[in-house]
PDB file of C-alpha atoms in Angstrom:
ATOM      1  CA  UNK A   8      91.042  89.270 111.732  1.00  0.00           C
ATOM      2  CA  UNK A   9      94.179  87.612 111.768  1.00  0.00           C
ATOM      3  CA  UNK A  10      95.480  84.765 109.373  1.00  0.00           C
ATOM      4  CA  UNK A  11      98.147  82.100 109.011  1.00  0.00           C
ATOM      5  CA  UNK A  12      97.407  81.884 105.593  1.00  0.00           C
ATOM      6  CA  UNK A  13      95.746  84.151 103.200  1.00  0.00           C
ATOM      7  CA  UNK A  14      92.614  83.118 101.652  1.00  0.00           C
ATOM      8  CA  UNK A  15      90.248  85.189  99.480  1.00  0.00           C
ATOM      9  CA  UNK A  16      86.918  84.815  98.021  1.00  0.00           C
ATOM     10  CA  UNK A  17      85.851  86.521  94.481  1.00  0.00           C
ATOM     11  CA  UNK A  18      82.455  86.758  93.939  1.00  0.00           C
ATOM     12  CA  UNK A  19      81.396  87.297  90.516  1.00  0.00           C
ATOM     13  CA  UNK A  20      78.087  88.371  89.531  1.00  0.00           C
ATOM     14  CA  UNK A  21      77.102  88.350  86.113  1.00  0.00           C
ATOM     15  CA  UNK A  22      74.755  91.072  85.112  1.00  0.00           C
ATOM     16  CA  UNK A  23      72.322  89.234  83.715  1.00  0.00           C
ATOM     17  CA  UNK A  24      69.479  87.112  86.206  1.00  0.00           C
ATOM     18  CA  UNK A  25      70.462  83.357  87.806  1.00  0.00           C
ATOM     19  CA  UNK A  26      74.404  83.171  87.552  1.00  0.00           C
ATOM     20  CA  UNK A  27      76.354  83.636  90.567  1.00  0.00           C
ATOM     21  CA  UNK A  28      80.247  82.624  90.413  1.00  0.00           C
ATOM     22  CA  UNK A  29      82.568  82.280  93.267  1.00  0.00           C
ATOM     23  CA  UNK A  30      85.822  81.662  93.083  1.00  0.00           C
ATOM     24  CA  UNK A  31      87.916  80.560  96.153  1.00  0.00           C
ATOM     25  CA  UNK A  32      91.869  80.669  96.991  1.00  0.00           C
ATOM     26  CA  UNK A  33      94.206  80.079  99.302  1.00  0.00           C
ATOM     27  CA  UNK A  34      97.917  81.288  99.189  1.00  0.00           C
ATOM     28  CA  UNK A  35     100.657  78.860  99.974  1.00  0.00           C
ATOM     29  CA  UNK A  36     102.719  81.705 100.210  1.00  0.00           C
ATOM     30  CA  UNK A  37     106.909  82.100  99.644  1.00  0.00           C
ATOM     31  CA  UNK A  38     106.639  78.265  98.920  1.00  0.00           C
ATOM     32  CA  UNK A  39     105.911  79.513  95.030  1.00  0.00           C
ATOM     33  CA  UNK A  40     102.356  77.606  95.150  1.00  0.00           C
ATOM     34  CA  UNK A  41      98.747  78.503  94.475  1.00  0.00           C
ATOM     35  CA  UNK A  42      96.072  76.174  94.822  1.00  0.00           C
ATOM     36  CA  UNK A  43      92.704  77.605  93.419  1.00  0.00           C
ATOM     37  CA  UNK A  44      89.393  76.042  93.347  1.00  0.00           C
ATOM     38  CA  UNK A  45      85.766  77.574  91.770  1.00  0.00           C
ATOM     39  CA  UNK A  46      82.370  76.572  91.993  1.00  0.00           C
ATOM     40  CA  UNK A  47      79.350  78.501  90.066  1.00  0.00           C
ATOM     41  CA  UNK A  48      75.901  77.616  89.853  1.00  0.00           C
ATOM     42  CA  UNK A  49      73.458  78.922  86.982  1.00  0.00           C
ATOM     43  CA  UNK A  50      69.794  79.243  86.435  1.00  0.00           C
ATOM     44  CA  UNK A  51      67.790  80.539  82.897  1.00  0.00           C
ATOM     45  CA  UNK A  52      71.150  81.611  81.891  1.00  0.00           C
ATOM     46  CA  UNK A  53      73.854  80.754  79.053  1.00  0.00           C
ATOM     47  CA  UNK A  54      77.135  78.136  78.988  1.00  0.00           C
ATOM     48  CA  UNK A  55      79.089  80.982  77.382  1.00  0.00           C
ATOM     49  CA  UNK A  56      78.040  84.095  80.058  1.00  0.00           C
ATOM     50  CA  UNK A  57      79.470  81.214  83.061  1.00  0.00           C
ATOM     51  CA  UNK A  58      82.164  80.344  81.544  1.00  0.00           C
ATOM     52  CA  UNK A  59      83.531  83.748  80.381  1.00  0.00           C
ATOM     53  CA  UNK A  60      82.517  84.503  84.821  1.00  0.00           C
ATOM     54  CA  UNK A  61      84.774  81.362  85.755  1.00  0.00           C
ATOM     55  CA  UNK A  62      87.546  81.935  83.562  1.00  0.00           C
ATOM     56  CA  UNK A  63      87.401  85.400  84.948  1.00  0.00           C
ATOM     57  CA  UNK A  64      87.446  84.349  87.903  1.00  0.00           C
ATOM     58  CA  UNK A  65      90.290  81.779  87.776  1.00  0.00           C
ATOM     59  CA  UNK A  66      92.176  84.806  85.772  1.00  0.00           C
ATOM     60  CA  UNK A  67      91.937  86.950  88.788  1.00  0.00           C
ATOM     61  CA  UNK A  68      92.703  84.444  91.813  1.00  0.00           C
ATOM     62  CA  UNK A  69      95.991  83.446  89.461  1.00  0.00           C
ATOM     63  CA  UNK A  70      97.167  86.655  88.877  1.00  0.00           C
ATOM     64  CA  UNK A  71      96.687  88.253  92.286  1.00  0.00           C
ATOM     65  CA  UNK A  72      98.135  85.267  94.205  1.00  0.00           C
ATOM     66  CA  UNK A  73     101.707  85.777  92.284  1.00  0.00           C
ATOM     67  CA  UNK A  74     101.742  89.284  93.123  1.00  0.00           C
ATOM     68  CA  UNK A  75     100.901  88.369  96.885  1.00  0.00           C
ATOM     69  CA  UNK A  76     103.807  85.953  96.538  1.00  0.00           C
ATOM     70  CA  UNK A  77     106.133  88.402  95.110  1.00  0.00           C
ATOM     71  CA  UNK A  78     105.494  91.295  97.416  1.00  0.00           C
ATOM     72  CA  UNK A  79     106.490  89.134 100.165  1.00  0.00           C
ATOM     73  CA  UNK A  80     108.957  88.208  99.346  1.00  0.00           C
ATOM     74  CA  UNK A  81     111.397  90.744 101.017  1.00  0.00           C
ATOM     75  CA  UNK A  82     110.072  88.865 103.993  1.00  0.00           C
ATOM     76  CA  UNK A  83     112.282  86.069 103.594  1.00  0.00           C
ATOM     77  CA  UNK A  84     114.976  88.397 102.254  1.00  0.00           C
ATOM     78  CA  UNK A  85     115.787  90.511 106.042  1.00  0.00           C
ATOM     79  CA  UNK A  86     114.784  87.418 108.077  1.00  0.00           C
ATOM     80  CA  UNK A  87     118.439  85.894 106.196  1.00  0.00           C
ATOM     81  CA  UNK A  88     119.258  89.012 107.195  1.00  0.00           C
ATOM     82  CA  UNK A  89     118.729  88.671 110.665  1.00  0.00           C
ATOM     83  CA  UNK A  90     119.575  85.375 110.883  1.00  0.00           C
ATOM     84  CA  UNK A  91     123.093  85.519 109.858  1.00  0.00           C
ATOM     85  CA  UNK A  92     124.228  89.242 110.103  1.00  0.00           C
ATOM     86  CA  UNK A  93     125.638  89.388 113.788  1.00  0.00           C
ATOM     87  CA  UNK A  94     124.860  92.943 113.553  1.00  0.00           C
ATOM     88  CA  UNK A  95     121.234  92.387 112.873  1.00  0.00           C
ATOM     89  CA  UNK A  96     121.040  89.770 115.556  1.00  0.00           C
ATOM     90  CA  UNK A  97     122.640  91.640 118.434  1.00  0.00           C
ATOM     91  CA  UNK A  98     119.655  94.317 117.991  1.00  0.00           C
ATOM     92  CA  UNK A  99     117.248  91.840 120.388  1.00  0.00           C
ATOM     93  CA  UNK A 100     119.971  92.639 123.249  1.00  0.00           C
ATOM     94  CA  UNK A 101     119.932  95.982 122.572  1.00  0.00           C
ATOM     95  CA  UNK A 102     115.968  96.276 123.226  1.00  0.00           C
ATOM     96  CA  UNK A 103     116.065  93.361 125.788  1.00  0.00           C
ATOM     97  CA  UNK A 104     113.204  92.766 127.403  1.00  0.00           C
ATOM     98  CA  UNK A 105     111.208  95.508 129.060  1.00  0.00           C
ATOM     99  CA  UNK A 106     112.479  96.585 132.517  1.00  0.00           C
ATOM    100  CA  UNK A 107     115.368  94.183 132.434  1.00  0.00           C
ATOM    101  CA  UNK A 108     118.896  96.466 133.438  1.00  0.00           C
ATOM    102  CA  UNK A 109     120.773  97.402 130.183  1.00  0.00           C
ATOM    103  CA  UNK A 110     116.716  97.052 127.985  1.00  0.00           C
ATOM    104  CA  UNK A 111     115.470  99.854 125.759  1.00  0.00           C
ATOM    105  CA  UNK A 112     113.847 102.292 128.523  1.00  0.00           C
ATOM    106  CA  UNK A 113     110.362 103.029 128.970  1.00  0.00           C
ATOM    107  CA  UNK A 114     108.840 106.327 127.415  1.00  0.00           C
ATOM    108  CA  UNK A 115     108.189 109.134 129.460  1.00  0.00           C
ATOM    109  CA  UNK A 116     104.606 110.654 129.695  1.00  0.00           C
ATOM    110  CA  UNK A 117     101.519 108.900 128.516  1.00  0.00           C
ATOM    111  CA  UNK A 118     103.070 106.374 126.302  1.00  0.00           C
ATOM    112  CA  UNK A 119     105.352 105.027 129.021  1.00  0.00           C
ATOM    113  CA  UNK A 120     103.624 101.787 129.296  1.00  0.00           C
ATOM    114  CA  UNK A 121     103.166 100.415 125.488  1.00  0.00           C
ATOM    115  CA  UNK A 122     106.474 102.411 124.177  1.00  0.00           C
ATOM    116  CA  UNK A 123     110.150 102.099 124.728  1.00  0.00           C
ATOM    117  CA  UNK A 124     112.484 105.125 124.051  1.00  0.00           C
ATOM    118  CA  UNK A 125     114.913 103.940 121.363  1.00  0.00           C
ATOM    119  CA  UNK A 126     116.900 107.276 121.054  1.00  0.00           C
ATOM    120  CA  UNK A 127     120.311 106.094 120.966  1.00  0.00           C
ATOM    121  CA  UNK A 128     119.919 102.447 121.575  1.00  0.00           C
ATOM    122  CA  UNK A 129     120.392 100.389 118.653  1.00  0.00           C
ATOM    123  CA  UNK A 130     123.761 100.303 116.819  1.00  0.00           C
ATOM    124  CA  UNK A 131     124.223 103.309 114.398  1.00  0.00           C
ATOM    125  CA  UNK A 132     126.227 100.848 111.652  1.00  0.00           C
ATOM    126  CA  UNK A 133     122.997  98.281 111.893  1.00  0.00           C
ATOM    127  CA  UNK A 134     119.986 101.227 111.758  1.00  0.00           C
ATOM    128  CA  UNK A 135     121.837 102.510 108.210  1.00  0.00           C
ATOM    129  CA  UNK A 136     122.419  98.922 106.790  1.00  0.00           C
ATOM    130  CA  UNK A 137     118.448  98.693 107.716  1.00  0.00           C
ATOM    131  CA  UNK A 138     117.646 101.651 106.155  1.00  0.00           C
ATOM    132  CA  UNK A 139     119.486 100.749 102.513  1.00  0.00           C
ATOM    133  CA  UNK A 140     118.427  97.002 102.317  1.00  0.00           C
ATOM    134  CA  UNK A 141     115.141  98.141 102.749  1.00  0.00           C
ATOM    135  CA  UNK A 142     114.446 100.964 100.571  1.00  0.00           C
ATOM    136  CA  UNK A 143     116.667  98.582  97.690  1.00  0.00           C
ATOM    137  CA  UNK A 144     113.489  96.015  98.498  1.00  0.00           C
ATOM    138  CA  UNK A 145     111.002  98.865  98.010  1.00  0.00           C
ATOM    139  CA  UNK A 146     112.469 100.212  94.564  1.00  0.00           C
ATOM    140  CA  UNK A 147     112.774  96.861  93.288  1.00  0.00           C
ATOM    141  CA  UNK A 148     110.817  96.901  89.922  1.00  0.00           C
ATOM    142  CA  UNK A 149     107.604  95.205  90.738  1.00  0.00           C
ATOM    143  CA  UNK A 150     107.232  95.890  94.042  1.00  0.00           C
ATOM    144  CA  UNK A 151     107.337 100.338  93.744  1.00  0.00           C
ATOM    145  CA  UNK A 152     104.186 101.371  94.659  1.00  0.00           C
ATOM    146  CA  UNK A 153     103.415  97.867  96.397  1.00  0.00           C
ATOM    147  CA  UNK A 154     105.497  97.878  99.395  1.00  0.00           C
ATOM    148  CA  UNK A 155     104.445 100.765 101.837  1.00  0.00           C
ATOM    149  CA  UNK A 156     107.121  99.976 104.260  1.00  0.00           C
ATOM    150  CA  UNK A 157     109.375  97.312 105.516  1.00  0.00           C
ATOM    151  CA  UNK A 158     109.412  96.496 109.679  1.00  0.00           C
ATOM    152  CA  UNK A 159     111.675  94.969 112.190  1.00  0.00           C
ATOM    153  CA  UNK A 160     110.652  94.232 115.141  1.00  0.00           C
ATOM    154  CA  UNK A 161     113.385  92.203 118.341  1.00  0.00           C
ATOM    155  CA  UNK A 162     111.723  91.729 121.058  1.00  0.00           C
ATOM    156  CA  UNK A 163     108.569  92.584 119.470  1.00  0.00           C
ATOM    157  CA  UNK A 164     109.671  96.212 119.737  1.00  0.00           C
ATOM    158  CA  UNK A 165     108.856  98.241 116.536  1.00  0.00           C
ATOM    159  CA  UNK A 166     112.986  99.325 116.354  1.00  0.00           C
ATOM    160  CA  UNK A 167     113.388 100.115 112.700  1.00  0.00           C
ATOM    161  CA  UNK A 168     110.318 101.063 110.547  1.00  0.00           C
ATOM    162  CA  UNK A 169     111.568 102.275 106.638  1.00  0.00           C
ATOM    163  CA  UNK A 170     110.583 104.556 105.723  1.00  0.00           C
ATOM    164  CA  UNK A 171     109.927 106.477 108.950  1.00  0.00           C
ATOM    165  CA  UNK A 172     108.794 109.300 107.285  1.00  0.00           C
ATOM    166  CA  UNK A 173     107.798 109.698 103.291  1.00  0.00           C
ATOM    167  CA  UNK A 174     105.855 111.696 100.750  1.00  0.00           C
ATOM    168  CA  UNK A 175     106.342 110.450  96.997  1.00  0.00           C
ATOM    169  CA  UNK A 176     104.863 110.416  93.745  1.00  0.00           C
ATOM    170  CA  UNK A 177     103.521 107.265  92.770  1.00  0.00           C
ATOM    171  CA  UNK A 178     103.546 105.706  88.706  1.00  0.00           C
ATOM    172  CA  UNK A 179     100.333 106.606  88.272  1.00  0.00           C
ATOM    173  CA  UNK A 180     100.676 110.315  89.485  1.00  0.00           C
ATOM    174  CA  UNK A 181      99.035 109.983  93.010  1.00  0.00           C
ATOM    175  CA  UNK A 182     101.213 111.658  95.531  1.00  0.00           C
ATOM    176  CA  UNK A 183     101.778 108.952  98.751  1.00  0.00           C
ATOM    177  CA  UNK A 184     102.214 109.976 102.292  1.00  0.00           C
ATOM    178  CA  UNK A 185     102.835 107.859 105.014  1.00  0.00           C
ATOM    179  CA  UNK A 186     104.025 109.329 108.815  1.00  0.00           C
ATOM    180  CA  UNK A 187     105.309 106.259 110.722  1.00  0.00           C
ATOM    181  CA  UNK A 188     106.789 108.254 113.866  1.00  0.00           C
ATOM    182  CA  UNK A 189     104.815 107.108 116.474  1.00  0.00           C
ATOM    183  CA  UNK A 190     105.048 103.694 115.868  1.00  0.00           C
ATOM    184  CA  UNK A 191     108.745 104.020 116.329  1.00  0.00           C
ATOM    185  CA  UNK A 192     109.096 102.133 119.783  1.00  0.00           C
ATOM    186  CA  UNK A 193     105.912 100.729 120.025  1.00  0.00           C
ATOM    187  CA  UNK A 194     106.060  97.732 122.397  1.00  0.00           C
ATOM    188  CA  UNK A 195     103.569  95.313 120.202  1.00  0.00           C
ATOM    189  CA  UNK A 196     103.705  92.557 123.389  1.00  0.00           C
ATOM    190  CA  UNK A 197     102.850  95.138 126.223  1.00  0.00           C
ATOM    191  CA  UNK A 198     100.150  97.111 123.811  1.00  0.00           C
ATOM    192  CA  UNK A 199      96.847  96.003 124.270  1.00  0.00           C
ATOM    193  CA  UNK A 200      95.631  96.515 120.793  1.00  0.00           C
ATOM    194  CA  UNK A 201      98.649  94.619 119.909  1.00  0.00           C
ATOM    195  CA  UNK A 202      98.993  91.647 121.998  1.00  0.00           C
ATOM    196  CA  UNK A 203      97.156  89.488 120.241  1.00  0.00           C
ATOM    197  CA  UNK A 204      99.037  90.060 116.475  1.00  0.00           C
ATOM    198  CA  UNK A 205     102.075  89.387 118.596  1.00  0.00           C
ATOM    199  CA  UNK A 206     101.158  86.228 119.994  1.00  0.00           C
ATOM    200  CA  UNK A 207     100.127  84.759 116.764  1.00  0.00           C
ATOM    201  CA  UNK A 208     102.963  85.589 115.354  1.00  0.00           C
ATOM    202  CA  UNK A 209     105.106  84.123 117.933  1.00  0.00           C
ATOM    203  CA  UNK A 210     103.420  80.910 117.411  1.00  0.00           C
ATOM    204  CA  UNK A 211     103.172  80.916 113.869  1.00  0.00           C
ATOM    205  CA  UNK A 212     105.697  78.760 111.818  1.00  0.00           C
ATOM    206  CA  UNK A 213     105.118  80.861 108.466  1.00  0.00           C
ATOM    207  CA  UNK A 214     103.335  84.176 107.771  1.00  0.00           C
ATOM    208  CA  UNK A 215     100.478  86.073 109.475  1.00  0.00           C
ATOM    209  CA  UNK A 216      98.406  88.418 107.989  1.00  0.00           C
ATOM    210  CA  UNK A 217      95.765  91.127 108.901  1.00  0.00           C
ATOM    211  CA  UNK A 218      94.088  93.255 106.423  1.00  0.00           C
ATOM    212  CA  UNK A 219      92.960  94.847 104.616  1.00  0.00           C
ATOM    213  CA  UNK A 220      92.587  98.116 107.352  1.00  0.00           C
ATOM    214  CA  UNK A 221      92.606 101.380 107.441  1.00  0.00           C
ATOM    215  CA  UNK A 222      95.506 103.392 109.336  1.00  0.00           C
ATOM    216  CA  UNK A 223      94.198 106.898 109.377  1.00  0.00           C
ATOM    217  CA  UNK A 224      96.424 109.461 108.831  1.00  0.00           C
ATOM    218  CA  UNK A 225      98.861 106.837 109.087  1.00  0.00           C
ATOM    219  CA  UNK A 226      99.162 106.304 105.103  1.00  0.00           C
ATOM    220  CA  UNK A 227      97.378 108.838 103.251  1.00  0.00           C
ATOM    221  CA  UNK A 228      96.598 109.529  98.736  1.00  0.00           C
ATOM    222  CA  UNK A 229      96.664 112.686  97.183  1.00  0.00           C
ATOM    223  CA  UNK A 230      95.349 112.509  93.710  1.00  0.00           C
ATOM    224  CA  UNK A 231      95.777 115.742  92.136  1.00  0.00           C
ATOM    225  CA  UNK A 232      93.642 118.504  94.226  1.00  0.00           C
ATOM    226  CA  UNK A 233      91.530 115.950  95.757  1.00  0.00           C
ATOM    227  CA  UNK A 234      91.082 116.114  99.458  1.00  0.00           C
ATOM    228  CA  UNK A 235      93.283 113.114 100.784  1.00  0.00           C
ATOM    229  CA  UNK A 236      91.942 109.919 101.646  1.00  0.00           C
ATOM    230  CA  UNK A 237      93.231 106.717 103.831  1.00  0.00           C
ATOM    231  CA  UNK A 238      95.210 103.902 101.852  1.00  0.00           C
ATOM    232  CA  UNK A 239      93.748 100.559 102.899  1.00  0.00           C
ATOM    233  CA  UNK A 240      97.149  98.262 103.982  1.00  0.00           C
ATOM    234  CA  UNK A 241      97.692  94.584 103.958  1.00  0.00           C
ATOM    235  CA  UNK A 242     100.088  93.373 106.619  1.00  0.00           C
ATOM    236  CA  UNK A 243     102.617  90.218 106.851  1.00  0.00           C
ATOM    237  CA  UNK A 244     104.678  89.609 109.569  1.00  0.00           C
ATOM    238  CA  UNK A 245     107.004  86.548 109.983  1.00  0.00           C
ATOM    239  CA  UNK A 246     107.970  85.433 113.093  1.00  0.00           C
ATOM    240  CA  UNK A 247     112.383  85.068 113.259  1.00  0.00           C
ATOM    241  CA  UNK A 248     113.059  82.101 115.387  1.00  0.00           C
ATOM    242  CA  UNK A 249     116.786  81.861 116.192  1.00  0.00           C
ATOM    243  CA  UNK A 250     118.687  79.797 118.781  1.00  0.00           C
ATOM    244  CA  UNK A 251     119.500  81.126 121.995  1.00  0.00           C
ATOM    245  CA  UNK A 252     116.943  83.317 121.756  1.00  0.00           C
ATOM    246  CA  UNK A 253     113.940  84.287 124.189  1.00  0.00           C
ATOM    247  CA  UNK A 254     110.971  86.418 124.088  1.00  0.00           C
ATOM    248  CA  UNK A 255     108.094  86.426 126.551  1.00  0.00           C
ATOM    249  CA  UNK A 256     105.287  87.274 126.549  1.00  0.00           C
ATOM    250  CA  UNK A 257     102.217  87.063 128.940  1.00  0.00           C
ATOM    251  CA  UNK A 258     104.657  85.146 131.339  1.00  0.00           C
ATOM    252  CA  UNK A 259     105.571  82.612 128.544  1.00  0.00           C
ATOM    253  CA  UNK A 260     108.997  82.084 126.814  1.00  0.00           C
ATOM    254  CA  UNK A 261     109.218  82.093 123.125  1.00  0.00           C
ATOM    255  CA  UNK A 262     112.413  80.710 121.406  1.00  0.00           C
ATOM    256  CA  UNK A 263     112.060  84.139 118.922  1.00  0.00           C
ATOM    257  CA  UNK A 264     113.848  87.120 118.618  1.00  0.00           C
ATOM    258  CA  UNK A 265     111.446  89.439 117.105  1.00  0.00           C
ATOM    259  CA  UNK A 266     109.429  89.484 113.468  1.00  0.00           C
ATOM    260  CA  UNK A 267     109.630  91.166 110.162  1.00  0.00           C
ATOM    261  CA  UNK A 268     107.165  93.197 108.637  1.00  0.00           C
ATOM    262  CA  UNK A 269     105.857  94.170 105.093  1.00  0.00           C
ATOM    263  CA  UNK A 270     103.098  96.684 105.032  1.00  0.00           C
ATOM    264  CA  UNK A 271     101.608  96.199 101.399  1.00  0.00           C
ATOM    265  CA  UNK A 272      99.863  99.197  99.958  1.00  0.00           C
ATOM    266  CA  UNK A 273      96.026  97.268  99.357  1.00  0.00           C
ATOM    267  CA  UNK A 274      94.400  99.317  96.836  1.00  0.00           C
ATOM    268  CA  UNK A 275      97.677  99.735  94.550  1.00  0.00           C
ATOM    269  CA  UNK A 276      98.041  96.133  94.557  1.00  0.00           C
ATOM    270  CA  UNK A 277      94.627  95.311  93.131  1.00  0.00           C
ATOM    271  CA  UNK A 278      95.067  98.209  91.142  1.00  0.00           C
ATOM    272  CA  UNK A 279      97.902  96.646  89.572  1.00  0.00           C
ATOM    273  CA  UNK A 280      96.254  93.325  89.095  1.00  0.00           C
ATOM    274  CA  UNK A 281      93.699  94.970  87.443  1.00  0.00           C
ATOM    275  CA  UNK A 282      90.566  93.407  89.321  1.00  0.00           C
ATOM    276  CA  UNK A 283      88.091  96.488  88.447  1.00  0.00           C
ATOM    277  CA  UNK A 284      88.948  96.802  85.010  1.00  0.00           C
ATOM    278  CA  UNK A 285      89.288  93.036  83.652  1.00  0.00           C
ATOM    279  CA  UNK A 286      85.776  92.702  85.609  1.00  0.00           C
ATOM    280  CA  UNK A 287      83.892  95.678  84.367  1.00  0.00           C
ATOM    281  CA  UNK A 288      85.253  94.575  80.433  1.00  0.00           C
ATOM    282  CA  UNK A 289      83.348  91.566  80.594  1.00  0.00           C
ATOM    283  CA  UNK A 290      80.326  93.877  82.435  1.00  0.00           C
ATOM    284  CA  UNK A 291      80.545  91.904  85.710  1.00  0.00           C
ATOM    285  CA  UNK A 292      80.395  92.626  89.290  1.00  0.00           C
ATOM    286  CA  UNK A 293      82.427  91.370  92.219  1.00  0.00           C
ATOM    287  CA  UNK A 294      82.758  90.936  95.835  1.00  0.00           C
ATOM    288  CA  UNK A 295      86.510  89.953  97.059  1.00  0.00           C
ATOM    289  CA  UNK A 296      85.766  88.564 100.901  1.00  0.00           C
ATOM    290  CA  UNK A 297      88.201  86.824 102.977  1.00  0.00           C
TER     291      UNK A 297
END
């Protein structure tokens, strides 16, 4: 599913018969507001037990709301970026639009039609600047662990992907792998799987979202000699509309030159928040639906 906002629903159940709490929020995110509401509804059961399930409740929506809005931050941060760095700019001419003379070519072989070669077609200076804005973002106290990877995307062209490649130990000991090298290229407005992200995006005037998913063998955990399982992602993309420039798709012009993306690392960030373990103190259960 894909979202223009992110909403969540926490539902609490209190282990004991009758009480049922839900608690409901939606995100205005990068605009530093959260707007939470909570309804319960109790049978044969005490004041105290609901009110220790909505406080709970309200605790958790609160707390994992800021650290949505923090970890997306960097979103804003490389759309400034892009919007007034020529160099950043210029990379939506450099990928033109698919088939165009001067573009970012097709693949060769079985990708040819959803991938562009980019070997050698963006601007050396502009890749590296990418590369070292982005990985400052990642290492950012607060947001270690959080941030997977950070995306650009002119043309709706996955150009610049950091990091590409990566295998690190996390804070808590768990080693992190994540293989992004065949998403380099990927054409996200000629894919199929993709086309309909893209044009949400493109019409969006804030942030999309899709997740949480799975991306196997994408991003993978190692804890200790465990066999290695998927890390469920959470993904934000937000749509770069500049002047002058043009991006179609489906036979449609778009006044866009691409999208930035921050793949959040799901299961760290409720880790962090501590949903499992400030639930399970008070001996209650949960369900967090969207």
């Amino acid at each position: 599913d894909i979202y223009t906002e992110v909403g969540f629903k926490v539902v609490v159940v209190i282990q004991h018969p009758g009480i049922w709490v839900t608690g409901l929020f939606c995100l205005a995110l990068l605009l530093g507001t959260s707007v939470g509401t909570l309804w319960a509804w109790s049978a044969n059961s005490s004041d105290t037990k609901l009110m220790v399930a909505l406080g709970k409740a309200e605790e958790i929506t609160t707390l994992l709301s800021h650290k949505l809005d923090v970890a997306l931050l960097p979103l804003i941060a490389m759309q400034d970026w892009v919007t007034y760095w020529p160099a950043f700019r210029d990379l939506s001419r450099q990928v033109g639009q698919r088939g165009e003379p001067g573009s970012a070519p097709a693949e060769n072989g079985p990708r040819a039609a959803t991938h562009r070669n980019m070997t050698g077609v963006l601007d050396a200076g502009a890749v590296d600047l990418f590369h070292a804005i982005a990985a400052d973002i990642r290492l950012q106290k607060g947001l270690k662990d959080l941030i997977l990877n950070i995306q650009l995307a002119p043309m709706g062209v996955k150009a610049l992907i950091d990091p590409v490649f990566d295998s690190s130990t996390c804070s808590d000991g768990t080693v992190l792998t994540q293989d992004n090298r065949r998403n380099i290229g990927l054409d996200l407005v000629k894919d199929a799987g993709s086309i309909t992200i893209a044009k949400a995006t493109l019409r969006a005037s804030g942030v999309v979202t899709t997740g949480p998913l799975l991306r196997p063998k994408t991003y993978m955990v190692t804890k200790g000699l465990e066999k290695p399982e998927n890390v469920s992602t959470f993904v934000a993309r937000l749509p770069i509309n500049l002047p002058g420039q043009s991006l179609r798709l489906q036979g449609k012009e778009y006044g866009c030159w691409g999208w930035v993306t921050v793949v959040l690392n799901w299961d760290k960030l409720l880790d962090v928040v501590g949903v499992y373990t400030r639930f399970e103190r008070e001996g209650l259960l949960f369900e967090l639906l969207r």
